[in-house]
Amino acid sequence: MRKTVVILQSNYIPWKGYFDLINSADEFIFYDDVQYTTGDWRNRNKIKTDEGTKWLSIPVGDNIKRTIKEVRFINNDWKRKHFQILEKYYSKAPFYEVSLPLINKLYFNEIETLSEYNQFAIKEISTCLGIETIFNDSSIYAPEGDKIGRLIDILLKTEATEFLCGPAVKNYLKQESIQEKGISLRYFDYSGYKEYNQLFPPFIHEVSILDLIFNEGKHSIEFLKSYKS
């Protein structure tokens, strides 16, 4: 039996490409027991506004001597602020009102760590989209070895037949080390997305999935390339 596995760090309200990866996998593994990096997507993402894109960033400090799992919020004030920003720019979007139950879950909670929050939000959004992929955290597999060895260890323990990953992994992943374990390797192609009804033209693809949900509602999953009717 074929099994496609994705192993990836959690991001803050990721763009549609992230959810396309999830929807393309049988099992999606959050790889959050690795070093936290600043200036990345772990604690921030972009939305669309009438003045172009705007960053939504979670304040977590600049300390890189911690894993993603160890990152805590400085406070929870950002949740109310981000909710208000989304309301300001998306309240006139066609599906904003019907999306409020989801948004209330994302921004009215007591979660205090980045990894727990990101994983919670990604799972809630996936449910909203209709994605049925199985989620797990890498820690349950207790991976061992070096940078590549840990990934291989997880793949073997999940009984993966295919490792699906983003093109950035090409910078350090040795294809032979995966394939010699009997696991095929496939790089996901993030190009070729079709446009949807987006506020504030011109159209921009590289924004949070919430932009798609607010504008297309229940049809959002149809704009993922992995969608099959």
PDB file of C-alpha atoms in Angstrom:
ATOM      1  CA  MET A   1       0.000   0.000   0.000  1.00  0.00           C
ATOM      2  CA  ARG A   2       1.332   3.420  -0.967  1.00  0.00           C
ATOM      3  CA  LYS A   3       1.685   6.060   1.721  1.00  0.00           C
ATOM      4  CA  THR A   4       2.723   9.665   1.114  1.00  0.00           C
ATOM      5  CA  VAL A   5       4.224  11.504   4.075  1.00  0.00           C
ATOM      6  CA  VAL A   6       5.052  15.197   4.512  1.00  0.00           C
ATOM      7  CA  ILE A   7       7.368  16.381   7.315  1.00  0.00           C
ATOM      8  CA  LEU A   8       7.325  20.131   7.856  1.00  0.00           C
ATOM      9  CA  GLN A   9       7.659  22.802  10.531  1.00  0.00           C
ATOM     10  CA  SER A  10       4.447  24.491  11.592  1.00  0.00           C
ATOM     11  CA  ASN A  11       3.789  28.000  10.253  1.00  0.00           C
ATOM     12  CA  TYR A  12       1.443  30.783  11.334  1.00  0.00           C
ATOM     13  CA  ILE A  13      -1.783  30.767   9.255  1.00  0.00           C
ATOM     14  CA  PRO A  14       0.139  29.488   6.184  1.00  0.00           C
ATOM     15  CA  TRP A  15      -0.563  30.197   2.538  1.00  0.00           C
ATOM     16  CA  LYS A  16      -2.564  27.846   0.295  1.00  0.00           C
ATOM     17  CA  GLY A  17       0.563  26.000  -0.890  1.00  0.00           C
ATOM     18  CA  TYR A  18       1.093  24.678   2.647  1.00  0.00           C
ATOM     19  CA  PHE A  19      -2.432  23.288   2.728  1.00  0.00           C
ATOM     20  CA  ASP A  20      -1.953  21.876  -0.761  1.00  0.00           C
ATOM     21  CA  LEU A  21       0.946  19.846   0.653  1.00  0.00           C
ATOM     22  CA  ILE A  22      -1.266  18.675   3.510  1.00  0.00           C
ATOM     23  CA  ASN A  23      -4.034  17.657   1.128  1.00  0.00           C
ATOM     24  CA  SER A  24      -1.515  15.730  -0.999  1.00  0.00           C
ATOM     25  CA  ALA A  25      -0.349  13.592   1.936  1.00  0.00           C
ATOM     26  CA  ASP A  26      -1.728  10.587   3.747  1.00  0.00           C
ATOM     27  CA  GLU A  27       0.078  11.692   6.915  1.00  0.00           C
ATOM     28  CA  PHE A  28       1.368  15.171   7.706  1.00  0.00           C
ATOM     29  CA  ILE A  29       3.974  15.407  10.447  1.00  0.00           C
ATOM     30  CA  PHE A  30       4.710  18.636  12.295  1.00  0.00           C
ATOM     31  CA  TYR A  31       8.491  18.848  12.636  1.00  0.00           C
ATOM     32  CA  ASP A  32       8.619  21.246  15.574  1.00  0.00           C
ATOM     33  CA  ASP A  33      11.342  19.673  17.707  1.00  0.00           C
ATOM     34  CA  VAL A  34      13.996  21.471  15.629  1.00  0.00           C
ATOM     35  CA  GLN A  35      15.615  24.882  16.053  1.00  0.00           C
ATOM     36  CA  TYR A  36      13.428  27.956  15.842  1.00  0.00           C
ATOM     37  CA  THR A  37      14.488  30.449  13.169  1.00  0.00           C
ATOM     38  CA  THR A  38      13.753  34.179  13.185  1.00  0.00           C
ATOM     39  CA  GLY A  39      12.554  36.123  10.148  1.00  0.00           C
ATOM     40  CA  ASP A  40      10.746  33.024   8.941  1.00  0.00           C
ATOM     41  CA  TRP A  41       7.143  31.836   8.577  1.00  0.00           C
ATOM     42  CA  ARG A  42       6.879  30.180  11.999  1.00  0.00           C
ATOM     43  CA  ASN A  43       5.417  33.267  13.696  1.00  0.00           C
ATOM     44  CA  ARG A  44       4.262  35.499  10.861  1.00  0.00           C
ATOM     45  CA  ASN A  45       2.449  35.639   7.549  1.00  0.00           C
ATOM     46  CA  LYS A  46       0.936  38.126   5.110  1.00  0.00           C
ATOM     47  CA  ILE A  47      -2.589  39.264   4.383  1.00  0.00           C
ATOM     48  CA  LYS A  48      -3.997  41.459   1.599  1.00  0.00           C
ATOM     49  CA  THR A  49      -4.948  45.102   2.253  1.00  0.00           C
ATOM     50  CA  ASP A  50      -5.899  48.137   0.201  1.00  0.00           C
ATOM     51  CA  GLU A  51      -2.262  49.239   0.459  1.00  0.00           C
ATOM     52  CA  GLY A  52      -0.714  45.937  -0.612  1.00  0.00           C
ATOM     53  CA  THR A  53       0.353  43.088   1.657  1.00  0.00           C
ATOM     54  CA  LYS A  54       0.696  43.449   5.429  1.00  0.00           C
ATOM     55  CA  TRP A  55       2.603  41.267   7.864  1.00  0.00           C
ATOM     56  CA  LEU A  56       0.814  39.745  10.848  1.00  0.00           C
ATOM     57  CA  SER A  57       3.553  38.818  13.342  1.00  0.00           C
ATOM     58  CA  ILE A  58       3.324  37.045  16.692  1.00  0.00           C
ATOM     59  CA  PRO A  59       5.732  38.557  19.284  1.00  0.00           C
ATOM     60  CA  VAL A  60       7.968  35.754  20.544  1.00  0.00           C
ATOM     61  CA  GLY A  61      11.395  37.404  20.945  1.00  0.00           C
ATOM     62  CA  ASP A  62      14.581  36.814  18.974  1.00  0.00           C
ATOM     63  CA  ASN A  63      16.163  33.971  20.917  1.00  0.00           C
ATOM     64  CA  ILE A  64      17.175  31.208  18.491  1.00  0.00           C
ATOM     65  CA  LYS A  65      18.576  28.943  21.191  1.00  0.00           C
ATOM     66  CA  ARG A  66      15.326  27.019  21.494  1.00  0.00           C
ATOM     67  CA  THR A  67      13.272  24.614  19.467  1.00  0.00           C
ATOM     68  CA  ILE A  68       9.989  25.640  17.882  1.00  0.00           C
ATOM     69  CA  LYS A  69       8.226  23.684  20.617  1.00  0.00           C
ATOM     70  CA  GLU A  70       9.941  25.804  23.284  1.00  0.00           C
ATOM     71  CA  VAL A  71       8.826  29.164  21.864  1.00  0.00           C
ATOM     72  CA  ARG A  72       6.302  30.923  24.077  1.00  0.00           C
ATOM     73  CA  PHE A  73       4.256  34.034  23.367  1.00  0.00           C
ATOM     74  CA  ILE A  74       5.412  37.200  25.101  1.00  0.00           C
ATOM     75  CA  ASN A  75       1.720  37.797  25.793  1.00  0.00           C
ATOM     76  CA  ASN A  76      -1.644  36.996  24.203  1.00  0.00           C
ATOM     77  CA  ASP A  77      -2.502  40.579  23.195  1.00  0.00           C
ATOM     78  CA  TRP A  78      -1.545  39.851  19.579  1.00  0.00           C
ATOM     79  CA  LYS A  79      -4.592  37.612  19.145  1.00  0.00           C
ATOM     80  CA  ARG A  80      -7.058  40.449  19.662  1.00  0.00           C
ATOM     81  CA  LYS A  81      -4.967  42.768  17.474  1.00  0.00           C
ATOM     82  CA  HIS A  82      -4.758  40.264  14.615  1.00  0.00           C
ATOM     83  CA  PHE A  83      -8.484  39.596  14.845  1.00  0.00           C
ATOM     84  CA  GLN A  84      -9.170  43.329  14.567  1.00  0.00           C
ATOM     85  CA  ILE A  85      -6.823  43.692  11.601  1.00  0.00           C
ATOM     86  CA  LEU A  86      -8.520  40.822   9.780  1.00  0.00           C
ATOM     87  CA  GLU A  87     -11.905  42.382  10.518  1.00  0.00           C
ATOM     88  CA  LYS A  88     -10.735  45.748   9.173  1.00  0.00           C
ATOM     89  CA  TYR A  89      -9.551  44.416   5.828  1.00  0.00           C
ATOM     90  CA  TYR A  90     -11.850  41.445   5.222  1.00  0.00           C
ATOM     91  CA  SER A  91     -15.216  42.378   6.744  1.00  0.00           C
ATOM     92  CA  LYS A  92     -16.545  43.120   3.244  1.00  0.00           C
ATOM     93  CA  ALA A  93     -15.279  39.853   1.766  1.00  0.00           C
ATOM     94  CA  PRO A  94     -18.112  37.566   0.534  1.00  0.00           C
ATOM     95  CA  PHE A  95     -17.523  34.812   3.114  1.00  0.00           C
ATOM     96  CA  TYR A  96     -16.223  36.788   6.080  1.00  0.00           C
ATOM     97  CA  GLU A  97     -19.374  36.394   8.173  1.00  0.00           C
ATOM     98  CA  VAL A  98     -19.685  32.644   7.606  1.00  0.00           C
ATOM     99  CA  SER A  99     -15.980  32.273   8.467  1.00  0.00           C
ATOM    100  CA  LEU A 100     -16.352  33.929  11.887  1.00  0.00           C
ATOM    101  CA  PRO A 101     -16.778  30.649  13.833  1.00  0.00           C
ATOM    102  CA  LEU A 102     -13.362  29.572  12.536  1.00  0.00           C
ATOM    103  CA  ILE A 103     -11.766  32.960  13.239  1.00  0.00           C
ATOM    104  CA  ASN A 104     -13.189  33.027  16.757  1.00  0.00           C
ATOM    105  CA  LYS A 105     -11.555  29.644  17.436  1.00  0.00           C
ATOM    106  CA  LEU A 106      -8.222  30.892  16.106  1.00  0.00           C
ATOM    107  CA  TYR A 107      -8.113  34.140  18.082  1.00  0.00           C
ATOM    108  CA  PHE A 108     -10.117  33.571  21.242  1.00  0.00           C
ATOM    109  CA  ASN A 109      -8.241  30.859  23.103  1.00  0.00           C
ATOM    110  CA  GLU A 110      -5.673  30.531  25.886  1.00  0.00           C
ATOM    111  CA  ILE A 111      -2.882  28.766  23.962  1.00  0.00           C
ATOM    112  CA  GLU A 112       0.491  30.218  24.993  1.00  0.00           C
ATOM    113  CA  THR A 113       3.092  28.412  22.860  1.00  0.00           C
ATOM    114  CA  LEU A 114       3.852  28.833  19.168  1.00  0.00           C
ATOM    115  CA  SER A 115       3.952  25.180  18.156  1.00  0.00           C
ATOM    116  CA  GLU A 116       0.721  24.303  19.943  1.00  0.00           C
ATOM    117  CA  TYR A 117      -0.998  27.329  18.443  1.00  0.00           C
ATOM    118  CA  ASN A 118       0.207  26.741  14.886  1.00  0.00           C
ATOM    119  CA  GLN A 119      -0.718  23.085  14.974  1.00  0.00           C
ATOM    120  CA  PHE A 120      -4.147  23.887  16.401  1.00  0.00           C
ATOM    121  CA  ALA A 121      -4.809  26.574  13.777  1.00  0.00           C
ATOM    122  CA  ILE A 122      -3.621  24.423  10.869  1.00  0.00           C
ATOM    123  CA  LYS A 123      -5.831  21.523  11.950  1.00  0.00           C
ATOM    124  CA  GLU A 124      -8.867  23.793  12.377  1.00  0.00           C
ATOM    125  CA  ILE A 125      -8.327  25.377   8.965  1.00  0.00           C
ATOM    126  CA  SER A 126      -7.831  21.962   7.365  1.00  0.00           C
ATOM    127  CA  THR A 127     -11.147  20.812   8.820  1.00  0.00           C
ATOM    128  CA  CYS A 128     -12.786  23.957   7.458  1.00  0.00           C
ATOM    129  CA  LEU A 129     -11.370  23.211   4.006  1.00  0.00           C
ATOM    130  CA  GLY A 130     -12.537  19.605   4.114  1.00  0.00           C
ATOM    131  CA  ILE A 131      -9.037  18.091   4.253  1.00  0.00           C
ATOM    132  CA  GLU A 132      -8.956  14.623   5.830  1.00  0.00           C
ATOM    133  CA  THR A 133      -5.181  14.045   6.121  1.00  0.00           C
ATOM    134  CA  ILE A 134      -3.908  12.454   9.345  1.00  0.00           C
ATOM    135  CA  PHE A 135      -1.789  14.782  11.529  1.00  0.00           C
ATOM    136  CA  ASN A 136       0.962  13.770  13.924  1.00  0.00           C
ATOM    137  CA  ASP A 137       3.833  15.418  15.758  1.00  0.00           C
ATOM    138  CA  SER A 138       7.391  14.256  15.060  1.00  0.00           C
ATOM    139  CA  SER A 139       8.028  13.797  18.781  1.00  0.00           C
ATOM    140  CA  ILE A 140       5.817  10.691  18.876  1.00  0.00           C
ATOM    141  CA  TYR A 141       8.311   8.981  16.571  1.00  0.00           C
ATOM    142  CA  ALA A 142      11.337   9.986  18.708  1.00  0.00           C
ATOM    143  CA  PRO A 143      13.576  10.450  15.632  1.00  0.00           C
ATOM    144  CA  GLU A 144      17.291   9.773  15.980  1.00  0.00           C
ATOM    145  CA  GLY A 145      20.373  10.668  13.952  1.00  0.00           C
ATOM    146  CA  ASP A 146      21.708  13.741  12.182  1.00  0.00           C
ATOM    147  CA  LYS A 147      19.653  16.230  10.164  1.00  0.00           C
ATOM    148  CA  ILE A 148      18.948  13.795   7.316  1.00  0.00           C
ATOM    149  CA  GLY A 149      18.959  10.726   9.532  1.00  0.00           C
ATOM    150  CA  ARG A 150      16.097  12.079  11.634  1.00  0.00           C
ATOM    151  CA  LEU A 151      13.914  12.559   8.569  1.00  0.00           C
ATOM    152  CA  ILE A 152      14.694   9.066   7.319  1.00  0.00           C
ATOM    153  CA  ASP A 153      13.978   7.632  10.758  1.00  0.00           C
ATOM    154  CA  ILE A 154      10.528   9.258  10.790  1.00  0.00           C
ATOM    155  CA  LEU A 155       9.775   8.047   7.260  1.00  0.00           C
ATOM    156  CA  LEU A 156      10.707   4.479   8.168  1.00  0.00           C
ATOM    157  CA  LYS A 157       8.652   4.564  11.367  1.00  0.00           C
ATOM    158  CA  THR A 158       5.602   5.868   9.476  1.00  0.00           C
ATOM    159  CA  GLU A 159       6.078   3.161   6.825  1.00  0.00           C
ATOM    160  CA  ALA A 160       6.120   5.843   4.134  1.00  0.00           C
ATOM    161  CA  THR A 161       6.526   4.820   0.506  1.00  0.00           C
ATOM    162  CA  GLU A 162       6.805   8.414  -0.723  1.00  0.00           C
ATOM    163  CA  PHE A 163       8.350  11.514   0.863  1.00  0.00           C
ATOM    164  CA  LEU A 164       6.677  14.677  -0.442  1.00  0.00           C
ATOM    165  CA  CYS A 165       8.423  17.961   0.294  1.00  0.00           C
ATOM    166  CA  GLY A 166       8.808  21.542  -0.849  1.00  0.00           C
ATOM    167  CA  PRO A 167      11.543  22.531  -3.323  1.00  0.00           C
ATOM    168  CA  ALA A 168      13.607  24.251  -0.592  1.00  0.00           C
ATOM    169  CA  VAL A 169      14.603  20.826   0.765  1.00  0.00           C
ATOM    170  CA  LYS A 170      16.732  20.298  -2.354  1.00  0.00           C
ATOM    171  CA  ASN A 171      19.360  22.541  -0.741  1.00  0.00           C
ATOM    172  CA  TYR A 172      20.363  19.903   1.804  1.00  0.00           C
ATOM    173  CA  LEU A 173      18.568  16.633   1.120  1.00  0.00           C
ATOM    174  CA  LYS A 174      20.481  13.849  -0.612  1.00  0.00           C
ATOM    175  CA  GLN A 175      17.990  12.059  -2.802  1.00  0.00           C
ATOM    176  CA  GLU A 176      19.946   8.786  -2.764  1.00  0.00           C
ATOM    177  CA  SER A 177      19.798   8.557   1.051  1.00  0.00           C
ATOM    178  CA  ILE A 178      15.992   8.455   0.862  1.00  0.00           C
ATOM    179  CA  GLN A 179      15.668   6.218  -2.166  1.00  0.00           C
ATOM    180  CA  GLU A 180      18.090   3.587  -0.876  1.00  0.00           C
ATOM    181  CA  LYS A 181      15.573   2.973   1.905  1.00  0.00           C
ATOM    182  CA  GLY A 182      12.951   2.104  -0.689  1.00  0.00           C
ATOM    183  CA  ILE A 183      11.176   5.468  -0.357  1.00  0.00           C
ATOM    184  CA  SER A 184      10.507   7.611  -3.418  1.00  0.00           C
ATOM    185  CA  LEU A 185      11.064  11.372  -3.259  1.00  0.00           C
ATOM    186  CA  ARG A 186       8.800  13.964  -4.847  1.00  0.00           C
ATOM    187  CA  TYR A 187       9.172  17.744  -4.800  1.00  0.00           C
ATOM    188  CA  PHE A 188       5.933  19.687  -4.723  1.00  0.00           C
ATOM    189  CA  ASP A 189       5.444  22.279  -7.448  1.00  0.00           C
ATOM    190  CA  TYR A 190       4.077  25.559  -6.064  1.00  0.00           C
ATOM    191  CA  SER A 191       3.534  27.144  -9.491  1.00  0.00           C
ATOM    192  CA  GLY A 192       0.415  27.214 -11.614  1.00  0.00           C
ATOM    193  CA  TYR A 193      -2.246  28.226  -9.096  1.00  0.00           C
ATOM    194  CA  LYS A 194      -5.387  29.756 -10.528  1.00  0.00           C
ATOM    195  CA  GLU A 195      -6.615  33.104  -9.275  1.00  0.00           C
ATOM    196  CA  TYR A 196      -9.767  33.556  -7.222  1.00  0.00           C
ATOM    197  CA  ASN A 197     -12.005  36.508  -6.328  1.00  0.00           C
ATOM    198  CA  GLN A 198      -9.567  38.528  -4.216  1.00  0.00           C
ATOM    199  CA  LEU A 199     -10.086  41.974  -2.727  1.00  0.00           C
ATOM    200  CA  PHE A 200      -7.731  44.860  -3.479  1.00  0.00           C
ATOM    201  CA  PRO A 201      -6.235  44.081  -6.922  1.00  0.00           C
ATOM    202  CA  PRO A 202      -3.755  43.254  -8.344  1.00  0.00           C
ATOM    203  CA  PHE A 203      -3.933  39.582  -7.418  1.00  0.00           C
ATOM    204  CA  ILE A 204      -1.278  38.151  -5.093  1.00  0.00           C
ATOM    205  CA  HIS A 205      -0.897  34.417  -4.412  1.00  0.00           C
ATOM    206  CA  GLU A 206       1.569  34.591  -1.505  1.00  0.00           C
ATOM    207  CA  VAL A 207      -0.789  35.466   1.350  1.00  0.00           C
ATOM    208  CA  SER A 208      -2.384  33.544   4.214  1.00  0.00           C
ATOM    209  CA  ILE A 209      -4.979  30.871   3.427  1.00  0.00           C
ATOM    210  CA  LEU A 210      -7.478  33.064   5.307  1.00  0.00           C
ATOM    211  CA  ASP A 211      -7.529  35.376   2.294  1.00  0.00           C
ATOM    212  CA  LEU A 212      -8.812  32.491   0.160  1.00  0.00           C
ATOM    213  CA  ILE A 213     -11.323  31.363   2.797  1.00  0.00           C
ATOM    214  CA  PHE A 214     -12.772  34.858   3.257  1.00  0.00           C
ATOM    215  CA  ASN A 215     -13.189  35.269  -0.497  1.00  0.00           C
ATOM    216  CA  GLU A 216     -14.262  31.797  -1.616  1.00  0.00           C
ATOM    217  CA  GLY A 217     -15.726  30.111   1.463  1.00  0.00           C
ATOM    218  CA  LYS A 218     -16.720  26.471   0.922  1.00  0.00           C
ATOM    219  CA  HIS A 219     -15.178  26.573  -2.558  1.00  0.00           C
ATOM    220  CA  SER A 220     -11.688  27.330  -1.180  1.00  0.00           C
ATOM    221  CA  ILE A 221     -10.372  23.774  -1.503  1.00  0.00           C
ATOM    222  CA  GLU A 222     -11.130  23.871  -5.224  1.00  0.00           C
ATOM    223  CA  PHE A 223      -8.246  26.334  -5.604  1.00  0.00           C
ATOM    224  CA  LEU A 224      -5.722  23.799  -4.322  1.00  0.00           C
ATOM    225  CA  LYS A 225      -4.022  21.861  -7.116  1.00  0.00           C
ATOM    226  CA  SER A 226      -4.439  18.632  -5.154  1.00  0.00           C
ATOM    227  CA  TYR A 227      -8.222  19.003  -5.134  1.00  0.00           C
ATOM    228  CA  LYS A 228     -10.135  16.194  -6.804  1.00  0.00           C
ATOM    229  CA  SER A 229     -13.848  16.631  -7.377  1.00  0.00           C
TER     230      SER A 229
END
